[in-house]
PDB file of C-alpha atoms in Angstrom:
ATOM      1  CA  UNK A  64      28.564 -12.645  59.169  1.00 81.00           C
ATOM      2  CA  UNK A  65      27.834  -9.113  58.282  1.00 93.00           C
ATOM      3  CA  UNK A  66      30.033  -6.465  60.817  1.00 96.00           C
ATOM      4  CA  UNK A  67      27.803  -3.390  61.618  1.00 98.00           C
ATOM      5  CA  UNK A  68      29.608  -0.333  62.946  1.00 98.00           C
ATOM      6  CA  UNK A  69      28.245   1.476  65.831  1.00 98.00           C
ATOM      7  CA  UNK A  70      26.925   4.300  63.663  1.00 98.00           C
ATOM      8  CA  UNK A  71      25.178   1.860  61.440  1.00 98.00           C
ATOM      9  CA  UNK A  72      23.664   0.168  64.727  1.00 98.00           C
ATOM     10  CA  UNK A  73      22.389   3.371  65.838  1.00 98.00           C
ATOM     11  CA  UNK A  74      21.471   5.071  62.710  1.00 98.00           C
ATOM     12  CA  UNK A  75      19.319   2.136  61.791  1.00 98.00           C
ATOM     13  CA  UNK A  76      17.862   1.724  65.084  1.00 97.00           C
ATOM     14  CA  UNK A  77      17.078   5.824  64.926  1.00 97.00           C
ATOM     15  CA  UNK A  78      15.772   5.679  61.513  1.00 98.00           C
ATOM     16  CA  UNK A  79      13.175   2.788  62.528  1.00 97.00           C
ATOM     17  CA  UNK A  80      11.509   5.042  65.899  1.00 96.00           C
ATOM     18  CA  UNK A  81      11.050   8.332  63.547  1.00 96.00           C
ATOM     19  CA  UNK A  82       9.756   6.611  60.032  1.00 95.00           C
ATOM     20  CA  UNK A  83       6.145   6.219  60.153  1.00 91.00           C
ATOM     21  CA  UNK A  84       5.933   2.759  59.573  1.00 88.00           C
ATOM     22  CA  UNK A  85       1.955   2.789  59.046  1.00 86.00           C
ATOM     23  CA  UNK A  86       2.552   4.860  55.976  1.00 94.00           C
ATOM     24  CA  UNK A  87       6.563   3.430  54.699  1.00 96.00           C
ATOM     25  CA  UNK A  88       5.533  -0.321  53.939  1.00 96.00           C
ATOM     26  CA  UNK A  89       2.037   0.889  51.963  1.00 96.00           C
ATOM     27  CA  UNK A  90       4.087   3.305  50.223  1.00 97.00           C
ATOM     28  CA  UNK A  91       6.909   1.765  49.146  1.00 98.00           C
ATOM     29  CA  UNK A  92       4.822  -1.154  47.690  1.00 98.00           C
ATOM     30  CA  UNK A  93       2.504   1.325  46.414  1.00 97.00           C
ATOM     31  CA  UNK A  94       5.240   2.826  44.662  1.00 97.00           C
ATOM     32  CA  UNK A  95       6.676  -0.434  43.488  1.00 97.00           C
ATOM     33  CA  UNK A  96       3.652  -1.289  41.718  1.00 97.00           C
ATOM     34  CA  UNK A  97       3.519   1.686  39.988  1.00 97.00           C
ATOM     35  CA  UNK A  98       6.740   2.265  38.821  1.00 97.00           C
ATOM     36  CA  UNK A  99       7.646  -1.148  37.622  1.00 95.00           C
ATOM     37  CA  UNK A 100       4.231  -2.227  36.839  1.00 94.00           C
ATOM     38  CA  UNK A 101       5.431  -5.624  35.829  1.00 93.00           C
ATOM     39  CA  UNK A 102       5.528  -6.939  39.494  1.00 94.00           C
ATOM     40  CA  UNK A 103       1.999  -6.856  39.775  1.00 94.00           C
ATOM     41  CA  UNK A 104       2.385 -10.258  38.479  1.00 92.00           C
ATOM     42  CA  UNK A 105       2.237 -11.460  41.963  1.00 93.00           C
ATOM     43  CA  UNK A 106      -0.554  -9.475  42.930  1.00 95.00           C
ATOM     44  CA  UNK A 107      -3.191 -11.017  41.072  1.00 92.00           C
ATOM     45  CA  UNK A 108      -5.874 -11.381  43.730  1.00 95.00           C
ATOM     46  CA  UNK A 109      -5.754  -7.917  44.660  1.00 96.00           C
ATOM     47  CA  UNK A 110      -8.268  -6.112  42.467  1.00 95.00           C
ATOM     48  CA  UNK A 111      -7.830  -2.851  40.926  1.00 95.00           C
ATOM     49  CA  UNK A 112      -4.575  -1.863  40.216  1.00 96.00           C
ATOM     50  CA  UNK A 113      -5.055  -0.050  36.475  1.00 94.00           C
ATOM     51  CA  UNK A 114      -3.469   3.345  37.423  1.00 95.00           C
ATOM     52  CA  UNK A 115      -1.727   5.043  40.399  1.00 95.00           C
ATOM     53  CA  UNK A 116      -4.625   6.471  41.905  1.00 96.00           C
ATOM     54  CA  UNK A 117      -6.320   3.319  41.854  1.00 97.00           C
ATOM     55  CA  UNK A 118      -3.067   1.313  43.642  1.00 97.00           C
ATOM     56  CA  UNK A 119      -2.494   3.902  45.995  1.00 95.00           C
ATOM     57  CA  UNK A 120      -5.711   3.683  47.601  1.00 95.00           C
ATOM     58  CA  UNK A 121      -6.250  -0.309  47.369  1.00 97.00           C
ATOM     59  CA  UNK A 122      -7.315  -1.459  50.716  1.00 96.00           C
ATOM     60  CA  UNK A 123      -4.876  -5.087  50.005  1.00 97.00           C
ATOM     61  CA  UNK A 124      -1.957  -2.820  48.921  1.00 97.00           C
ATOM     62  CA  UNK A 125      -1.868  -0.837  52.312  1.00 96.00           C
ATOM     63  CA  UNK A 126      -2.638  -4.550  54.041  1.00 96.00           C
ATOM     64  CA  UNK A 127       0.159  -5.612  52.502  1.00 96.00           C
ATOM     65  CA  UNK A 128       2.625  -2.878  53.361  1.00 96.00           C
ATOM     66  CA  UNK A 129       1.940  -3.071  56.593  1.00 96.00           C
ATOM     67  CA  UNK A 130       3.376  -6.430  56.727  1.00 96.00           C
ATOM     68  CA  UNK A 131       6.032  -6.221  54.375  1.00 96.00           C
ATOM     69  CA  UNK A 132       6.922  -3.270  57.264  1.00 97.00           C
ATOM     70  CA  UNK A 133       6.871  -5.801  60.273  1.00 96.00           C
ATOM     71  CA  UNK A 134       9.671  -7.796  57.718  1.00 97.00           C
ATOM     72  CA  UNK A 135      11.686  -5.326  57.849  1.00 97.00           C
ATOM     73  CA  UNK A 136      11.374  -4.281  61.759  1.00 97.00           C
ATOM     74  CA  UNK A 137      12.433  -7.548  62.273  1.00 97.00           C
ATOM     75  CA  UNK A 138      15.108  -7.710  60.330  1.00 97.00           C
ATOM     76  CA  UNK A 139      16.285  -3.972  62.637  1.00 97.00           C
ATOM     77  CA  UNK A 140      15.788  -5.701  65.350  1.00 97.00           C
ATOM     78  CA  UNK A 141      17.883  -8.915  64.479  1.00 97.00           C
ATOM     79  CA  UNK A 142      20.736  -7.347  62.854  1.00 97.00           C
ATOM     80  CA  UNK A 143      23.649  -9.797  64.137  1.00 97.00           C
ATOM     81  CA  UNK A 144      21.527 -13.180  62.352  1.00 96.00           C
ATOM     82  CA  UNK A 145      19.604 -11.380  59.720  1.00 97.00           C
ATOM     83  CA  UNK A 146      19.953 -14.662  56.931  1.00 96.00           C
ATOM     84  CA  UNK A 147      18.933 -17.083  59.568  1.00 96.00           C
ATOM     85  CA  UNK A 148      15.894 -14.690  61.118  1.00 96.00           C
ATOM     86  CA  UNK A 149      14.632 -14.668  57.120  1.00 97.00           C
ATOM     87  CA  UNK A 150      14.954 -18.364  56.694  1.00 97.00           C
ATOM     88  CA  UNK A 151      11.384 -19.049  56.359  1.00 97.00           C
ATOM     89  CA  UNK A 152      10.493 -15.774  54.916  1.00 97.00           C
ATOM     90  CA  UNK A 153      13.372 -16.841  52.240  1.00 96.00           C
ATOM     91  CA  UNK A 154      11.513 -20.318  51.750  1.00 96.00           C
ATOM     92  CA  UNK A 155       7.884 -18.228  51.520  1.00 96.00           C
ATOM     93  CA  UNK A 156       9.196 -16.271  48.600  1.00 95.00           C
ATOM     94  CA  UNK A 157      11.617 -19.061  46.671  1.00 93.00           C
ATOM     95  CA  UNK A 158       8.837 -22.203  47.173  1.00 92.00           C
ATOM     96  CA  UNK A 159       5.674 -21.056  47.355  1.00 93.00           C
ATOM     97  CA  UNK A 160       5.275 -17.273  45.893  1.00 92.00           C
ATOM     98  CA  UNK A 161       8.021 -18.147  43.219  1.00 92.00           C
ATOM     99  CA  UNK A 162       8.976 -14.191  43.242  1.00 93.00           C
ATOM    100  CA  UNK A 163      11.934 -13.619  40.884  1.00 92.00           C
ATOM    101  CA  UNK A 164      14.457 -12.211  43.585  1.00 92.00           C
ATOM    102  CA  UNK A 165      15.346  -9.772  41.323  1.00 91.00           C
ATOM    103  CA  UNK A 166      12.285  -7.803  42.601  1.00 94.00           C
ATOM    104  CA  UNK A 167      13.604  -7.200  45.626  1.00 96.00           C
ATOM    105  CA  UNK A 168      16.428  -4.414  44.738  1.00 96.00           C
ATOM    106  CA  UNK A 169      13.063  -3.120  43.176  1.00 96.00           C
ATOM    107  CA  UNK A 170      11.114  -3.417  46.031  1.00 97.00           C
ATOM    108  CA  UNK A 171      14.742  -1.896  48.282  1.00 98.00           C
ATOM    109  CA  UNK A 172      14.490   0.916  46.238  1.00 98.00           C
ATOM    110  CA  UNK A 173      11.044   2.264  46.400  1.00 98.00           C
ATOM    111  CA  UNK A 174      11.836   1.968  50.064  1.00 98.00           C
ATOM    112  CA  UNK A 175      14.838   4.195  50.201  1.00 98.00           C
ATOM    113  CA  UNK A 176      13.166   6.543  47.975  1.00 98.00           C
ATOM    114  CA  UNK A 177      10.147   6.497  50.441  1.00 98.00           C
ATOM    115  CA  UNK A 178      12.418   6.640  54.078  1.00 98.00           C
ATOM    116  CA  UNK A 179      14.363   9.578  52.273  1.00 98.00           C
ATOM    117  CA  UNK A 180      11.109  11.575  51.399  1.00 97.00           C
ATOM    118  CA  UNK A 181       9.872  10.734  54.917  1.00 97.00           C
ATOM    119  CA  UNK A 182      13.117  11.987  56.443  1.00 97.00           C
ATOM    120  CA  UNK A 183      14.239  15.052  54.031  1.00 97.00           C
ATOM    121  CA  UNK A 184      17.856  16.363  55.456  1.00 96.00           C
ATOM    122  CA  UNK A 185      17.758  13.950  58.422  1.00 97.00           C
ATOM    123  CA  UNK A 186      18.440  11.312  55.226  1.00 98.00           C
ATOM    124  CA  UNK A 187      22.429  12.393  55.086  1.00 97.00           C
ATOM    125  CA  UNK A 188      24.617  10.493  52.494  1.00 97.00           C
ATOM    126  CA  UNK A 189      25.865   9.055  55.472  1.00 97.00           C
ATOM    127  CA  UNK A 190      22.857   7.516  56.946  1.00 98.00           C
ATOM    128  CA  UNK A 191      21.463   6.694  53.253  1.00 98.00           C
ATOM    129  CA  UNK A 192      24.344   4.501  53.158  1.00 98.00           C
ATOM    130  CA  UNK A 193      24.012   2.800  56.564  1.00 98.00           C
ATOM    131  CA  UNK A 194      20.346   2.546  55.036  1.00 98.00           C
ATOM    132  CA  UNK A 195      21.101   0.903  51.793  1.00 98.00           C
ATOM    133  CA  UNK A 196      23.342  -1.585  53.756  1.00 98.00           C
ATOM    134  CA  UNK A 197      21.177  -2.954  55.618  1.00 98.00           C
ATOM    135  CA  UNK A 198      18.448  -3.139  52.737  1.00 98.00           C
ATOM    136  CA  UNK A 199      21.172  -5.256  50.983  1.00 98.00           C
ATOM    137  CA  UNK A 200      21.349  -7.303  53.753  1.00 98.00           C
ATOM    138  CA  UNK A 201      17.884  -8.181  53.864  1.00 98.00           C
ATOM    139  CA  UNK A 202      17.491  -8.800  49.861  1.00 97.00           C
ATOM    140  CA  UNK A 203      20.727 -11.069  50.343  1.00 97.00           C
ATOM    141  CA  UNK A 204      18.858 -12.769  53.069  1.00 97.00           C
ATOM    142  CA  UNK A 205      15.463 -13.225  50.799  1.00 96.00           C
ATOM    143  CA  UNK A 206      17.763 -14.537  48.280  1.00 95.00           C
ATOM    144  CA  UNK A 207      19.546 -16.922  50.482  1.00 94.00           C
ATOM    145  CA  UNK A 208      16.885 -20.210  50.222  1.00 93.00           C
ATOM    146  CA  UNK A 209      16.615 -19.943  46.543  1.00 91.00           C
ATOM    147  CA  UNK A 210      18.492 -22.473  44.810  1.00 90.00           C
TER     148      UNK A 210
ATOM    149  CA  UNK B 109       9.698   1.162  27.647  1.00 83.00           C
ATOM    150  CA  UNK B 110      10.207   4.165  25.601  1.00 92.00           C
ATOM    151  CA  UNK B 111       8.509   7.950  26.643  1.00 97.00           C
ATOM    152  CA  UNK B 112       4.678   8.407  25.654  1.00 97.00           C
ATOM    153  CA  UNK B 113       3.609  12.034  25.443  1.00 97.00           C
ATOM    154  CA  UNK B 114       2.710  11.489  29.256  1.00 97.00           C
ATOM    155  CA  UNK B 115       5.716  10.857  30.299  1.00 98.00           C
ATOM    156  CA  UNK B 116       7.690  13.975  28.220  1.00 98.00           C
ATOM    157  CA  UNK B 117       5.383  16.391  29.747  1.00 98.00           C
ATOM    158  CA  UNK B 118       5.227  15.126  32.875  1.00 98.00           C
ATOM    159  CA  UNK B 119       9.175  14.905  32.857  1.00 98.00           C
ATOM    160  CA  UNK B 120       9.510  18.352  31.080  1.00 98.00           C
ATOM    161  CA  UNK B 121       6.978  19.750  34.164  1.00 98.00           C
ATOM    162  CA  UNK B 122       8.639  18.562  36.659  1.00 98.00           C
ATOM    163  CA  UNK B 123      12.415  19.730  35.233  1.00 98.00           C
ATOM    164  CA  UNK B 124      10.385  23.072  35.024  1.00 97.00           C
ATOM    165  CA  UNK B 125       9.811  23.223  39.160  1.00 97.00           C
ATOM    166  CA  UNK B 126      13.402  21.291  39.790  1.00 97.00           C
ATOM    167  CA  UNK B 127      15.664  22.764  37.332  1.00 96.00           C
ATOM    168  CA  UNK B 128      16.494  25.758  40.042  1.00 96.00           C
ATOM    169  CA  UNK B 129      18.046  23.672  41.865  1.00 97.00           C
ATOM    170  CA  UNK B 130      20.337  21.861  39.405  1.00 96.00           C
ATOM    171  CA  UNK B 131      23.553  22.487  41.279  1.00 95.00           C
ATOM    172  CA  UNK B 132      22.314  20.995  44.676  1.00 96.00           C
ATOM    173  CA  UNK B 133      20.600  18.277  42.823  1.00 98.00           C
ATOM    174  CA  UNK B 134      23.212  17.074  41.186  1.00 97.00           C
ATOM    175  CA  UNK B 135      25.914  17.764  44.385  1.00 97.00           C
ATOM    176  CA  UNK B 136      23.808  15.903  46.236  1.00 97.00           C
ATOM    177  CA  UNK B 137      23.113  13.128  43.678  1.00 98.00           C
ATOM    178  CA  UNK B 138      27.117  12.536  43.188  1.00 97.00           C
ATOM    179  CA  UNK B 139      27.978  12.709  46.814  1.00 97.00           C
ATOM    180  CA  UNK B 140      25.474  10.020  47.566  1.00 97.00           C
ATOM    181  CA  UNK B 141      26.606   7.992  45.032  1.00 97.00           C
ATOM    182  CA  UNK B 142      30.553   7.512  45.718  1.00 96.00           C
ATOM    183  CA  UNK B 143      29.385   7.511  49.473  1.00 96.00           C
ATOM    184  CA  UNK B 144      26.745   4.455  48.990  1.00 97.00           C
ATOM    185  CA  UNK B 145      28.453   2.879  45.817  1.00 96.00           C
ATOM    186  CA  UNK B 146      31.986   3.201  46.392  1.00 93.00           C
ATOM    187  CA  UNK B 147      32.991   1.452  43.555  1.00 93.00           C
ATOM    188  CA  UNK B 148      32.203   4.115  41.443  1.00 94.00           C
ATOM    189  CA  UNK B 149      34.964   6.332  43.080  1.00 94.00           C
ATOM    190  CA  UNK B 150      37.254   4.417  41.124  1.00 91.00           C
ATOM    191  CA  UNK B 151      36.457   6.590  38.295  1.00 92.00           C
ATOM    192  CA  UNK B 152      37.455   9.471  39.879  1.00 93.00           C
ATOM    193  CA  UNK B 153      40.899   8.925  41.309  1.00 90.00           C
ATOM    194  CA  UNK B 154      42.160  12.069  40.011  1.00 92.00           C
ATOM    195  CA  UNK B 155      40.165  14.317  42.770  1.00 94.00           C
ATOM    196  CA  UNK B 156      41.519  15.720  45.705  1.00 92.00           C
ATOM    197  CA  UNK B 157      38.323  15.412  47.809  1.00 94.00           C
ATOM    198  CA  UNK B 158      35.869  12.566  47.278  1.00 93.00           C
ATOM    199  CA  UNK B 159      33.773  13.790  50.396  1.00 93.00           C
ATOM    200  CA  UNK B 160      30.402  14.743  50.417  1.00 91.00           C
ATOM    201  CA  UNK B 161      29.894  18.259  48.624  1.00 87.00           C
ATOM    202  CA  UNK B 162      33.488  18.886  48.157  1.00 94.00           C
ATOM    203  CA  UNK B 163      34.637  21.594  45.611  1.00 95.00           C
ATOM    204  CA  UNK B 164      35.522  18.851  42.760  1.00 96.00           C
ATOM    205  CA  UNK B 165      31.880  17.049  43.568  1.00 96.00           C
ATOM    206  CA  UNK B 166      30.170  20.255  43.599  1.00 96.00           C
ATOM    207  CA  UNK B 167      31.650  21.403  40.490  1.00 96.00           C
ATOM    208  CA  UNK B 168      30.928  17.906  38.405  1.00 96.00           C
ATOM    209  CA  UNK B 169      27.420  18.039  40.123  1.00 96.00           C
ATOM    210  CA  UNK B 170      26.957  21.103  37.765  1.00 96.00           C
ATOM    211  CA  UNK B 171      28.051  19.231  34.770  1.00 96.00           C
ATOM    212  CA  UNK B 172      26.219  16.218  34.830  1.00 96.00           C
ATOM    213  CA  UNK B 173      22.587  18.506  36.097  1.00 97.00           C
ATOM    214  CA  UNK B 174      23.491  20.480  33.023  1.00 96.00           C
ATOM    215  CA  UNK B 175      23.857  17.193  30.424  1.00 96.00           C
ATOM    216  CA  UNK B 176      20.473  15.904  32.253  1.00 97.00           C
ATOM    217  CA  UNK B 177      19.074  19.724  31.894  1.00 97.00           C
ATOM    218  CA  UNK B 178      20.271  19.216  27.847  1.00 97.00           C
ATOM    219  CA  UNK B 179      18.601  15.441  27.809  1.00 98.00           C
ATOM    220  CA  UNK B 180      15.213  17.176  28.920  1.00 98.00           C
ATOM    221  CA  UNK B 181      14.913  19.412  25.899  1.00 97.00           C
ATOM    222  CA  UNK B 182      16.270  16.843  23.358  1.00 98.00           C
ATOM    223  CA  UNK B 183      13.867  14.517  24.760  1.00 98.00           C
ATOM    224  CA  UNK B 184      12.192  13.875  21.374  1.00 97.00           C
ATOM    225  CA  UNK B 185      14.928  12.124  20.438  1.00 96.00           C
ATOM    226  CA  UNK B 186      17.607  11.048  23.050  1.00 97.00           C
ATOM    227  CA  UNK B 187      19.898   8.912  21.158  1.00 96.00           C
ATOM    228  CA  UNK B 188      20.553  11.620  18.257  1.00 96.00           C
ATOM    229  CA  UNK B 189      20.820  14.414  20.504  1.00 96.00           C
ATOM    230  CA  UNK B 190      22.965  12.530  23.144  1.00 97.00           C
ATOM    231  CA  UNK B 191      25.495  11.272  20.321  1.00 97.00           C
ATOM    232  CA  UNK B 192      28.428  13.988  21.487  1.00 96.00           C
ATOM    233  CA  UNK B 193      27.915  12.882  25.075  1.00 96.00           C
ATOM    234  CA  UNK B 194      27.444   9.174  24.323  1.00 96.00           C
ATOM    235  CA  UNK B 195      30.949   9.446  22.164  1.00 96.00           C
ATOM    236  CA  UNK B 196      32.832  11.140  25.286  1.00 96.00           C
ATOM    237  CA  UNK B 197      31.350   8.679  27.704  1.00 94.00           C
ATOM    238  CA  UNK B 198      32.489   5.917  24.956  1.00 93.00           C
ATOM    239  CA  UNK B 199      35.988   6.427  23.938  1.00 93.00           C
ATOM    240  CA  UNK B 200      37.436   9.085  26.677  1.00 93.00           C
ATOM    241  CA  UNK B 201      35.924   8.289  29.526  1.00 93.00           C
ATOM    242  CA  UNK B 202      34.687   4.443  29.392  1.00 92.00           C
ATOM    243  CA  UNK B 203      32.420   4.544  32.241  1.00 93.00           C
ATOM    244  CA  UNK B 204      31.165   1.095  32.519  1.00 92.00           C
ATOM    245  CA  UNK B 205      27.010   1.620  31.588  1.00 92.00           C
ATOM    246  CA  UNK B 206      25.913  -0.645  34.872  1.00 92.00           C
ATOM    247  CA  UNK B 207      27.350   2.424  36.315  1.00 95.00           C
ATOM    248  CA  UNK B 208      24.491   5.256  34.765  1.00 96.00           C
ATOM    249  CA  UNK B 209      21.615   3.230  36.858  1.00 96.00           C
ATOM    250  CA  UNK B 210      23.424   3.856  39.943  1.00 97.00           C
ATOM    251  CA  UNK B 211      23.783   7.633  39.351  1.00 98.00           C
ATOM    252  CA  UNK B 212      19.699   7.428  38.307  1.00 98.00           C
ATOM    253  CA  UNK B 213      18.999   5.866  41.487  1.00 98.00           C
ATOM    254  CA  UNK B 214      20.445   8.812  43.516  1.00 98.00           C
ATOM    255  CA  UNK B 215      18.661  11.406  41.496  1.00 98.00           C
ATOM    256  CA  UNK B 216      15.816  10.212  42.076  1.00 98.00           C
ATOM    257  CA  UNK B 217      16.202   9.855  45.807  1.00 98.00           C
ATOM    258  CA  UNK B 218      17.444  13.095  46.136  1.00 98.00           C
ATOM    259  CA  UNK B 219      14.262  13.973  44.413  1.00 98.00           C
ATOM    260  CA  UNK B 220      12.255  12.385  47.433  1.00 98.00           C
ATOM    261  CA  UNK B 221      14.319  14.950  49.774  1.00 98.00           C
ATOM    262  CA  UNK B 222      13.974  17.896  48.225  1.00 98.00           C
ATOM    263  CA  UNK B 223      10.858  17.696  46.595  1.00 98.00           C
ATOM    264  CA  UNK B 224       8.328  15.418  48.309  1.00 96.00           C
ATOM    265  CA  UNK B 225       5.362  16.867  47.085  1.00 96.00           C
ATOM    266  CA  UNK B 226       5.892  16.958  43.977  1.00 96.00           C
ATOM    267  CA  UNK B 227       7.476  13.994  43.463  1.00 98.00           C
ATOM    268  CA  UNK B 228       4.469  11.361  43.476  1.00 97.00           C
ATOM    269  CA  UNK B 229       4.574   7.806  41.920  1.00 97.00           C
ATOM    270  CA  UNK B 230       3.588   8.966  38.823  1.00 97.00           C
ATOM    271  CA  UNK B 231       6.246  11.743  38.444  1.00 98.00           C
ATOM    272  CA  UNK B 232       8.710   8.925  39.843  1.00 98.00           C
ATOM    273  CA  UNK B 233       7.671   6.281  37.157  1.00 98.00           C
ATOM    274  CA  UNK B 234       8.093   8.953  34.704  1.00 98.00           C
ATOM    275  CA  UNK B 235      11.925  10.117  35.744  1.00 98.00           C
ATOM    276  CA  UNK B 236      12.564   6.579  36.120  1.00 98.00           C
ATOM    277  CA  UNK B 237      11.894   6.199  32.269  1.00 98.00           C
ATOM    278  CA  UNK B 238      13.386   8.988  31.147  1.00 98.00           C
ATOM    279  CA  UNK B 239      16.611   8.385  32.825  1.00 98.00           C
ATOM    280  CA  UNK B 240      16.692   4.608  31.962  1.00 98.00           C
ATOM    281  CA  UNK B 241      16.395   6.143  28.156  1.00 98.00           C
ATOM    282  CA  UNK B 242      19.297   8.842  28.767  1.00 98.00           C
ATOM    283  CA  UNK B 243      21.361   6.054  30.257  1.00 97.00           C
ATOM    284  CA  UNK B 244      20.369   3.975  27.182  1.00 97.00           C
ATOM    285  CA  UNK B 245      21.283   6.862  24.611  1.00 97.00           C
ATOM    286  CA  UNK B 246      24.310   7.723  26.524  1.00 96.00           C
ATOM    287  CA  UNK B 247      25.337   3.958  26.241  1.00 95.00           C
ATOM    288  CA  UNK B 248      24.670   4.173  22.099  1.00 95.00           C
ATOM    289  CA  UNK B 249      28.392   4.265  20.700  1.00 94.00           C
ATOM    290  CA  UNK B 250      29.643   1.683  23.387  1.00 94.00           C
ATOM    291  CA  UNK B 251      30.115  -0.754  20.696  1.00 93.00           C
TER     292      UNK B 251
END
């Protein structure tokens, strides 16, 4: 049972209502893809994704982010039962995708690195932190099902 | 995953627009880092003040943004140019290596904050090399 102080409560609920969350799930894979190329292994239907340019703007990327985003919402708005709201999701990735979980600190990170661009100064060590926790929390819970 | 020549210039271009801000950089970088990793305040027990931009961070922000600033123009060949570095973080101060990707990881999100712009995918793929290869030269007289 994770314990979430009021600060982190509110700092994750804030950072959810002023991230644009059209752009933060497209990005963050976007920027996934291109810095550790080697994950496009799971991307194999998605066409052209030779060079940044070229995965920036691919029309299956941005699809994607977009729902990799709603993931995450979820998880913000669940943040009491986070491992049992990502049961499925958990299943998804272990049974079906086969994703090493590995990727997902990967995948965590472009995110920070996106949110914190998004955010500039707002993006205090403090709330980075509160941020980071509850990015752990959600690999942890991706990880859970795999066995 | 070593450098190509893409990577060095894009890495030596973007220390060019970023270097002017070394101090806050690496401030920033360190206070983030015993904040969101506080297992790495364990190395650094002797401080008074472990808080966010205290005098002690702010001061050892300057020294680490000044070994990176170093790394930048020996970046033809890290692991020879890094050896004094690599010995001190070796024998004196035996900072476990896990330890250097969690200090990257800061840098480059303090990056994002400060420099948005410039800092696109492909200047982040690049940084993300370079420091993996620091970290690796740094890591050279380990054992």
């Amino acid at each position: 049972m994770v314990k979430w102080t009021d600060f982190e409560r509110a700092t994750i609920k804030d950072i959810f209502s002023k991230i644009d969350s059209g752009v933060v799930g497209s990005a963050a894979l976007s920027r996934c893809l291109t810095v550790y190329p080697w994950t496009q292994r799971y991307f194999g239907k998605f066409g052209n994704l030779f060079n940044a340019a070229a995965i920036a703007s691919n029309p299956k990327v941005k699809a994607h982010g977009k729902v990799i985003m709603g993931a995450l919402e979820m998880a913000a708005k669940n943040l009491d039962d986070i491992k049992n709201a990502y049961t499925q999701l958990s299943i998804l990735h272990s049974e079906k995708l086969q994703v090493d979980p590995d990727n997902f600190k990967l995948l965590a990170d472009c995110v920070t690195i996106v949110v914190a661009g998004q955010l500039g100064k707002a993006f205090t060590p403090e709330v980075h932190a509160a941020f980071e926790k509850f990015l752990a929390v959600v690999v942890a819970s991706l990880r859970k099902q795999y066995y | 995953m070593s450098l190509t020549t893409k990577d060095k210039d894009t890495v030596k271009a973007f220390w060019t627009k970023v270097s002017g801000k070394a101090e806050d950089i690496g401030s920033d970088a360190l206070s983030r880092m015993l904040l969101v990793y506080p297992q790495t305040k364990t190395y650094f027990a002797h401080w008074k003040d472990l808080s966010p931009s205290s005098a002690p961070v702010k001061k050892h922000g300057r020294t680490v943004m000044s070994g990176i600033g170093d790394a930048v123009s020996k970046i033809d060949n890290l692991t020879s140019g890094l050896l004094n570095l690599s010995e001190l973080h070796a024998f004196t101060l035996r900072v476990d290596p896990a330890n250097f990707k969690i200090l990257s990881h800061n840098l480059l999100v303090v990056f994002a904050i400060m420099f948005p712009s410039y800092f696109t995918p492909e200047v982040h793929v690049a940084m993300d090399k370079f420091l993996s290869a620091v970290a690796l030269a740094l890591s050279e007289k380990y054992r």
